[in-house]
Short mmCIF file of C-alpha atoms in Angstrom, two decimals:
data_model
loop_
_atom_site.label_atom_id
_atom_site.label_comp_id
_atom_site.label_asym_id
_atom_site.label_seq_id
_atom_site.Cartn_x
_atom_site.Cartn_y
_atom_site.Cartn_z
CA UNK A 1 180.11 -32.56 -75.97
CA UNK A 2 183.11 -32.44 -77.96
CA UNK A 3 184.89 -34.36 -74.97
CA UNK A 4 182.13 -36.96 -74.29
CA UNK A 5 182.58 -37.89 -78.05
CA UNK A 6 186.20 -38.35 -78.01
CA UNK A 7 185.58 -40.81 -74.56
CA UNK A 8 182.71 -42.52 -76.67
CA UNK A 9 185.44 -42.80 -79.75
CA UNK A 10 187.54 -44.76 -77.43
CA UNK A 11 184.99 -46.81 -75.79
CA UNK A 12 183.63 -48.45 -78.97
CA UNK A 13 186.51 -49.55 -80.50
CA UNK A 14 187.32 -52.87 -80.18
CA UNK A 15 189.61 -54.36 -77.37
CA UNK A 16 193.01 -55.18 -78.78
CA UNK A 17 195.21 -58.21 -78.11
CA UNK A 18 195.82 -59.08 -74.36
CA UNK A 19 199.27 -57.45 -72.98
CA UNK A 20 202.20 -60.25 -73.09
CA UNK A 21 200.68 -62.29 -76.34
CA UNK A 22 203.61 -63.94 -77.27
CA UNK A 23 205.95 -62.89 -75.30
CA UNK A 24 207.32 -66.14 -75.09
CA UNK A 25 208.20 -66.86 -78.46
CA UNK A 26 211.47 -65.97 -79.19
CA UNK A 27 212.87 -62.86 -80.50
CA UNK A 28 210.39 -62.16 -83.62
CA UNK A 29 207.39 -60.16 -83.16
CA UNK A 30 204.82 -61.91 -84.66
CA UNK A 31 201.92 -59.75 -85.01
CA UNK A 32 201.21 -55.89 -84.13
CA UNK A 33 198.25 -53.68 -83.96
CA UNK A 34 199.13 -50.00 -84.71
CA UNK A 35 196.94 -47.38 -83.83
CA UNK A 36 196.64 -44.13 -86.38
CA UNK A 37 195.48 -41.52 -84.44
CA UNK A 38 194.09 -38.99 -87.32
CA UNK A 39 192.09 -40.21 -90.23
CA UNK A 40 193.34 -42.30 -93.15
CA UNK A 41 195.49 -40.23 -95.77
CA UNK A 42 197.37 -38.11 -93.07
CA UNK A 43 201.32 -38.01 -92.18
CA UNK A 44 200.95 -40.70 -89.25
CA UNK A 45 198.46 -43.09 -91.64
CA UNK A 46 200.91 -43.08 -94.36
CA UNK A 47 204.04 -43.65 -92.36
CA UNK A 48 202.38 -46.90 -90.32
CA UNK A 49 200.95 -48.17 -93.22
CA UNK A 50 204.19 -47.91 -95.21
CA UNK A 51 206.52 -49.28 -92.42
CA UNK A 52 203.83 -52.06 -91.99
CA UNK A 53 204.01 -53.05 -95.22
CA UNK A 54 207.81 -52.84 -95.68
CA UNK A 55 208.14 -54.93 -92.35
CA UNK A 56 205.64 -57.74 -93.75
CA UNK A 57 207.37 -57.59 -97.06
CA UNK A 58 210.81 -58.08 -95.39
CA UNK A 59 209.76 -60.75 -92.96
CA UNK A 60 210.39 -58.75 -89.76
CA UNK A 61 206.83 -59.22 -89.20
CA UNK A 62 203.99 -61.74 -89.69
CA UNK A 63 200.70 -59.48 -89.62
CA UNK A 64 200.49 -56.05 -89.07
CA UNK A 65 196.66 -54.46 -88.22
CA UNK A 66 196.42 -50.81 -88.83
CA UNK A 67 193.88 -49.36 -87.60
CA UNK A 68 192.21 -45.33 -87.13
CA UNK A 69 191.23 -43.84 -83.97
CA UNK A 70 191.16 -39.69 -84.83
CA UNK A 71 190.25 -37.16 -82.72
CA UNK A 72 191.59 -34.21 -80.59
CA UNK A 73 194.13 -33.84 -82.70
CA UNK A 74 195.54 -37.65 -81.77
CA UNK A 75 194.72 -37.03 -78.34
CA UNK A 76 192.43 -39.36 -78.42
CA UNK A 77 194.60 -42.11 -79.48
CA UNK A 78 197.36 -41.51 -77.28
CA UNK A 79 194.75 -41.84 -74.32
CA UNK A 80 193.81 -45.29 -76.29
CA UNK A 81 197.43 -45.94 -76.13
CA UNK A 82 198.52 -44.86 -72.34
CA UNK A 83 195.31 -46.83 -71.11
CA UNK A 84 196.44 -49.90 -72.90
CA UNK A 85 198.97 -50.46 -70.35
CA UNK A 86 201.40 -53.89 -70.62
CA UNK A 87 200.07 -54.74 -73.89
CA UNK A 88 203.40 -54.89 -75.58
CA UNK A 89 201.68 -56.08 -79.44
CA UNK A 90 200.18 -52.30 -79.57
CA UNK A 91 201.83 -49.36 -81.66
CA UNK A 92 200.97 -46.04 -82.46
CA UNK A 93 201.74 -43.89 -85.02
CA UNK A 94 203.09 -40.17 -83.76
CA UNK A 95 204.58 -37.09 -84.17
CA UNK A 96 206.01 -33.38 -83.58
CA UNK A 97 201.40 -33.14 -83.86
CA UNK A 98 200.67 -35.15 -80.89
CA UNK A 99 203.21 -33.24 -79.15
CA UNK A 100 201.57 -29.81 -79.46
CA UNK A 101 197.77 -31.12 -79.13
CA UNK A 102 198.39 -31.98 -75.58
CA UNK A 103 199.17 -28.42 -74.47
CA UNK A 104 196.54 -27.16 -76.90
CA UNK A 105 193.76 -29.94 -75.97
CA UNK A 106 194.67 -30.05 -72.43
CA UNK A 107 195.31 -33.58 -72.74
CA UNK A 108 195.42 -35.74 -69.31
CA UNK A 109 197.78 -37.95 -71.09
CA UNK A 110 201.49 -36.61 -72.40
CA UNK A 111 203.61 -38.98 -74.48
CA UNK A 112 206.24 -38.99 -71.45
CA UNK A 113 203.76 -41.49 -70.17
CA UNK A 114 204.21 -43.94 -72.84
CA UNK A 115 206.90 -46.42 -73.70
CA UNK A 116 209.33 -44.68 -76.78
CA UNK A 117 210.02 -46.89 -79.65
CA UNK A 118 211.82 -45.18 -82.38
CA UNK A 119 211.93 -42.15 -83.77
CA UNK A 120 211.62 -42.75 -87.57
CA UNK A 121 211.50 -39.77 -89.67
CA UNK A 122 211.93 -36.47 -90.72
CA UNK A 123 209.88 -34.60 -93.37
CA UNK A 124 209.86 -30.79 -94.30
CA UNK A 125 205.66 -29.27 -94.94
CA UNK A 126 205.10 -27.38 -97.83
CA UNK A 127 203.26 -24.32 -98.52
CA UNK A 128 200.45 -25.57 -101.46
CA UNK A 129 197.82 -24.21 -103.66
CA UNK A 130 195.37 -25.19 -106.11
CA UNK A 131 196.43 -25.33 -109.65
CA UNK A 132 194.11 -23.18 -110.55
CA UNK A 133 194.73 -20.90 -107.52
CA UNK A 134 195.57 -17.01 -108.17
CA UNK A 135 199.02 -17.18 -106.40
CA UNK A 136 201.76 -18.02 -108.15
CA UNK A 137 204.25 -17.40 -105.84
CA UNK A 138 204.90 -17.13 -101.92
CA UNK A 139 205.90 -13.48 -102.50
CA UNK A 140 202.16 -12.65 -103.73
CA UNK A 141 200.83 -15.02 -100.97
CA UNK A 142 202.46 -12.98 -98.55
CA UNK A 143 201.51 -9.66 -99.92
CA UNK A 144 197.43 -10.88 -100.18
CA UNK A 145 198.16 -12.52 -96.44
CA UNK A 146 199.36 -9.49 -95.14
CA UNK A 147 196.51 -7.34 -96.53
CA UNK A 148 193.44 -9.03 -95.57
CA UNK A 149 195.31 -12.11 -92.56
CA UNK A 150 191.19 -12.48 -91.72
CA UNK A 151 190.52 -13.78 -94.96
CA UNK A 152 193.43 -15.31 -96.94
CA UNK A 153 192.60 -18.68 -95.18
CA UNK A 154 195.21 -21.45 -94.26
CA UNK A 155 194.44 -25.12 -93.60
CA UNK A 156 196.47 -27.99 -92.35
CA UNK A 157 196.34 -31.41 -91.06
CA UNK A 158 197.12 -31.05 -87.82
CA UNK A 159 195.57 -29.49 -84.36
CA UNK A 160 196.49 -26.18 -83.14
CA UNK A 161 199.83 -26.74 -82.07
CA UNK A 162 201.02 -29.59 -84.48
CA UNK A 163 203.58 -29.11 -87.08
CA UNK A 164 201.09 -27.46 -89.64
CA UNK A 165 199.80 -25.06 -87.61
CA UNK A 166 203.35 -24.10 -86.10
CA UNK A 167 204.52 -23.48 -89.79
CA UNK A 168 202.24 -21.32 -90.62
CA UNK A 169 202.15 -19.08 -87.38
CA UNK A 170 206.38 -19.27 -87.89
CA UNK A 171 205.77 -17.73 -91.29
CA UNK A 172 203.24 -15.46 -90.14
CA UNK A 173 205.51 -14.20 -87.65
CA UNK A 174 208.58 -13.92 -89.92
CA UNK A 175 206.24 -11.24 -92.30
CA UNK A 176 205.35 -9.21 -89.62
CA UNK A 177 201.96 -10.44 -89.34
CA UNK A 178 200.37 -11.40 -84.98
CA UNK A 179 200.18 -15.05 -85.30
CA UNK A 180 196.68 -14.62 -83.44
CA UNK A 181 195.63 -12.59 -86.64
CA UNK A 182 196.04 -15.86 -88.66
CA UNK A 183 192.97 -17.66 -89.75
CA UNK A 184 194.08 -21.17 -89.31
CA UNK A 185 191.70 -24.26 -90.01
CA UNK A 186 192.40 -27.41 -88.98
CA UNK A 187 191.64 -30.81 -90.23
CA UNK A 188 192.63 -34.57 -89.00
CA UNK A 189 195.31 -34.81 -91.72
CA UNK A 190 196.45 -34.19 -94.86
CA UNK A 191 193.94 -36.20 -96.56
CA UNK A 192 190.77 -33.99 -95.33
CA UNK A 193 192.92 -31.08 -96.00
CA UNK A 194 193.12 -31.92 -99.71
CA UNK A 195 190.18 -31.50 -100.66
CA UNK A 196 189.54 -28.27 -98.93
CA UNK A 197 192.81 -27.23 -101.11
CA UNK A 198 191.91 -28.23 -104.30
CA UNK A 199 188.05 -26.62 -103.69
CA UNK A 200 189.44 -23.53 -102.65
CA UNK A 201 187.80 -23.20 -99.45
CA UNK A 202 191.16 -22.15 -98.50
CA UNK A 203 193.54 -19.84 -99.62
CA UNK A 204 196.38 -22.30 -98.87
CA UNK A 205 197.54 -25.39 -97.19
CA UNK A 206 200.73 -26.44 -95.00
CA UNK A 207 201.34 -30.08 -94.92
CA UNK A 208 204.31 -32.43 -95.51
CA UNK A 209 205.34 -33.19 -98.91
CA UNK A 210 205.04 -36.98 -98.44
CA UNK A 211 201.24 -36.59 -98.36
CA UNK A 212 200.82 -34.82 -101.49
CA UNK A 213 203.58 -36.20 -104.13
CA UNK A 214 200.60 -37.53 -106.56
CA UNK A 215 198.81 -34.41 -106.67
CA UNK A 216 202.41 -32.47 -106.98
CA UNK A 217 203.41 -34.91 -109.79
CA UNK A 218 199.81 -34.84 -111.49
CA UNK A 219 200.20 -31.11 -111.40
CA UNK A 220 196.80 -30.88 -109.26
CA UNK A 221 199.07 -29.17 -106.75
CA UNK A 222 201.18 -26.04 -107.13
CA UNK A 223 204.04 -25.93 -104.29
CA UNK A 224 205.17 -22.17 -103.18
CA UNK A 225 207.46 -22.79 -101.12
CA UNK A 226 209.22 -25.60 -98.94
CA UNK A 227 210.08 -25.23 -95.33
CA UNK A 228 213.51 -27.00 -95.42
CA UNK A 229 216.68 -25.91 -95.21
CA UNK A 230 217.31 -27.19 -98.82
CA UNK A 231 215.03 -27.76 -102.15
CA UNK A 232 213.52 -31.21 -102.22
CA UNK A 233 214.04 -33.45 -104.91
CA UNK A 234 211.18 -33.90 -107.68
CA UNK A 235 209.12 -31.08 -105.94
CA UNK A 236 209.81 -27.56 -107.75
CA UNK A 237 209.44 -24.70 -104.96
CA UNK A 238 211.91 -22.69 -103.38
CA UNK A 239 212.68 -22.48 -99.77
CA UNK A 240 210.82 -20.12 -97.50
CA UNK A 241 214.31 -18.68 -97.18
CA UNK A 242 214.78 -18.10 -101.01
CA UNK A 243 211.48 -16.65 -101.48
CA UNK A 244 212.53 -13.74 -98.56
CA UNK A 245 210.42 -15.71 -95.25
CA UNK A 246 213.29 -16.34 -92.56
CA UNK A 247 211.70 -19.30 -91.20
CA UNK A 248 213.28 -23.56 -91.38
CA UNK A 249 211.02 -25.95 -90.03
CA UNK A 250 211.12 -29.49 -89.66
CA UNK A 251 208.60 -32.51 -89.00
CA UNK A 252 209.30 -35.76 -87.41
CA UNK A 253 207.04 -38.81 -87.07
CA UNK A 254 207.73 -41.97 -84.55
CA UNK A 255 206.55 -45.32 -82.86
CA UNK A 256 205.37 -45.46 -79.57
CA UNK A 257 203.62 -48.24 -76.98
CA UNK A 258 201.70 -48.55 -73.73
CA UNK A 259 203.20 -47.88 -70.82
CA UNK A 260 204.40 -50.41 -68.70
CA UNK A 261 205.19 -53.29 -71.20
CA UNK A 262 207.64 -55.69 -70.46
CA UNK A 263 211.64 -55.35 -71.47
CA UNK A 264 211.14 -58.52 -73.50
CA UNK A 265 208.43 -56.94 -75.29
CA UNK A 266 210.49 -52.70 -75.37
CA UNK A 267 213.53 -54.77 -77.08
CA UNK A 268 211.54 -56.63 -79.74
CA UNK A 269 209.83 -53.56 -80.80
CA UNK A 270 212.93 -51.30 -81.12
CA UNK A 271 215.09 -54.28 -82.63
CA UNK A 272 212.10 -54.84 -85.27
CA UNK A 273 212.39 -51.06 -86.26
CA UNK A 274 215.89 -51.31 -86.22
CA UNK A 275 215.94 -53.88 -88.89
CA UNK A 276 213.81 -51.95 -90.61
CA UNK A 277 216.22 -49.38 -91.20
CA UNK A 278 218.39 -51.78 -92.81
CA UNK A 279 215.80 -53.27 -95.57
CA UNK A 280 215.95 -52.24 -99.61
CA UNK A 281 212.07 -51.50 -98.69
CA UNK A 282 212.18 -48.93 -96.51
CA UNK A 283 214.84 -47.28 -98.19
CA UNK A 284 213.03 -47.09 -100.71
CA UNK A 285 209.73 -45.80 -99.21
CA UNK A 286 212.06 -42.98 -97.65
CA UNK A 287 212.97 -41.74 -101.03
CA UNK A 288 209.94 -42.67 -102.98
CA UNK A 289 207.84 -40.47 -99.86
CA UNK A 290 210.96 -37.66 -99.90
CA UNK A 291 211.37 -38.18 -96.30
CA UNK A 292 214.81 -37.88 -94.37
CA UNK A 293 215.95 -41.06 -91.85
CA UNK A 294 215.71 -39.74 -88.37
CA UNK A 295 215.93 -43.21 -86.64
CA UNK A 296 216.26 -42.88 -82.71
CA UNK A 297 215.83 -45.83 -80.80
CA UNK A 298 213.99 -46.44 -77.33
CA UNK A 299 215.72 -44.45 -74.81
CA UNK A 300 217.43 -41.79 -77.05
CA UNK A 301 213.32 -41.15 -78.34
CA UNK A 302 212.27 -40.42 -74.78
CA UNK A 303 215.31 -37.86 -74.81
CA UNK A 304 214.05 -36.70 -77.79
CA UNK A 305 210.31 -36.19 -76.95
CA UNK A 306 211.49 -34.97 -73.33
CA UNK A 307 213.32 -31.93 -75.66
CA UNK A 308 210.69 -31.71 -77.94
CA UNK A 309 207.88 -31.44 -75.24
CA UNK A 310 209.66 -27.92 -73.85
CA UNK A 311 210.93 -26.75 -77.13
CA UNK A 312 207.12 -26.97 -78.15
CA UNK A 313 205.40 -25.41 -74.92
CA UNK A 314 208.17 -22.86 -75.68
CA UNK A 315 207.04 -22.33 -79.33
CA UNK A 316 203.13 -21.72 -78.46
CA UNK A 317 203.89 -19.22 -75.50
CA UNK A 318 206.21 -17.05 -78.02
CA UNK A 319 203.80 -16.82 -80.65
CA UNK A 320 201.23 -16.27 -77.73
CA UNK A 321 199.06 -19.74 -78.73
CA UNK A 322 199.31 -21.36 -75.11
#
């Protein structure tokens, strides 16, 4: 059932623009549809809408449509996306997520088979609570985690096999607890993981600090810990190394298109993100969202997401998840 919904998903939303629209028009990209594939208030729906809106604020771009098509942990989009062949004026919004939901979904569809844009970003997750949540610290976390693993409950907003799920089964590892003891419970993004958070239907969340800076700032939000090499600015947590967990993790997020678009079409996508890089707007958004520029263009992505694609399959069969 669960797979005759995700192929219903796909078939109801409306066609998108014909492949080759515009093609002809010179070097500007006029107009883009970019596909979310998890629901509105996640890590992919934040970064397209904000690189959308920096674009169309910069003039690199005339209209931007963003658009949400969840499911399967973005499975479901990315089979939106590969079946969308030649249209070069469709995007989607990815990550390190998508790349772990097609091992643990099965997917037919890998991101191999579609055309690499950029690679835009890197963010570290954070390990969050309540305000009003009885853990203070990752120390005590760990300690009620490692007591009762059934019942201290973790959510994130990703699949099995996406970047919040890896974090937590990374950590779980690093305290000695079987990753399959973990009670991990997904949702499509960080924004239905919030409110499971801040209702305490469970004991803690993993997701990536650019999703929650409001709550953090409003104090809504207590951080334990951040999974980065280094403290983040504005956000005060330790690292999962200060606070004794041996684990550093790291998210990324990207573009990618159909398969089988045309050059013209591959180098006025990459150029457009390129000159993205390069506008006071993003810039901004990168700081303002504590994210890290990550930028890989077109053929060094699909080197990228070729590496990332074994690294991951290598992950999930260590901490026996695939």
């Amino acid at each position: 059932m669960a797979v005759a919904a995700a192929l219903l998903a796909v078939l109801l939303v409306p066609p998108l623009l014909t492949p080759g629209a515009d093609s002809g028009e010179g070097s500007q990209v006029r107009a883009l549809r970019v596909l979310v594939p998890n629901a509105p208030g996640g890590g992919y729906d934040i970064t397209a809408r904000t690189a959308a809106k920096a674009m169309e604020d910069a003039d690199l771009l005339r209209n931007a449509e963003v658009f949400n098509l969840p499911g399967a942990g973005g499975t479901v989009g990315l089979g939106r996306t590969v079946g969308e062949r030649g249209n070069g004026k469709l995007i989607m919004s990815m990550g390190l997520g998508v790349v772990g939901a097609v091992y643990t979904n099965k997917s037919p569809n890998s991101l191999l088979d579609t055309t690499p844009i950029a690679k835009l970003i890197e963010e570290p997750d954070i390990v969050v609570v309540a305000k009003d949540s009885p853990y203070t610290s990752m120390q005590q976390l760990v300690d009620a985690w490692k007591a009762n693993p059934g019942t201290v409950t973790v959510g994130g907003g990703s699949a099995p096999g996406g970047p919040d799920h890896l974090a937590p089964m990374l950590i779980a590892k690093a305290v000695g607890l079987p990753p399959k003891t973990v009670n991990y419970i997904p949702f499509d993004g960080g924004g239905e993981l919030l409110a499971s958070v801040l209702g305490g239907k469970v004991a803690f969340g993993v997701s990536g600090v650019g999703e929650y800076r409001d709550q953090i700032q409003a104090g809504t939000l207590r951080v334990l810990a951040v999974t980065s090499k280094d403290r983040i600015e504005g956000v005060d947590a330790p690292t999962l190394q200060q606070s004794g967990v041996d684990v550093e993790f790291t998210n990324w997020r990207g573009i990618v298109a159909p398969p089988g678009i045309s050059p013209t079409d591959k180098a006025k996508l990459v150029e457009v993100f390129q000159n993205l890089q390069k506008t006071p707007q993003w810039k901004e958004a990168l700081q303002r969202n504590g994210w890290t520029d990550a930028f890989a263009p077109g053929d060094e992505f699909r080197t990228f997401l070729e590496n990332e694609n074994k690294r991951v399959a290598t992950v999930l069969k260590d901490l026996g998840l695939a």
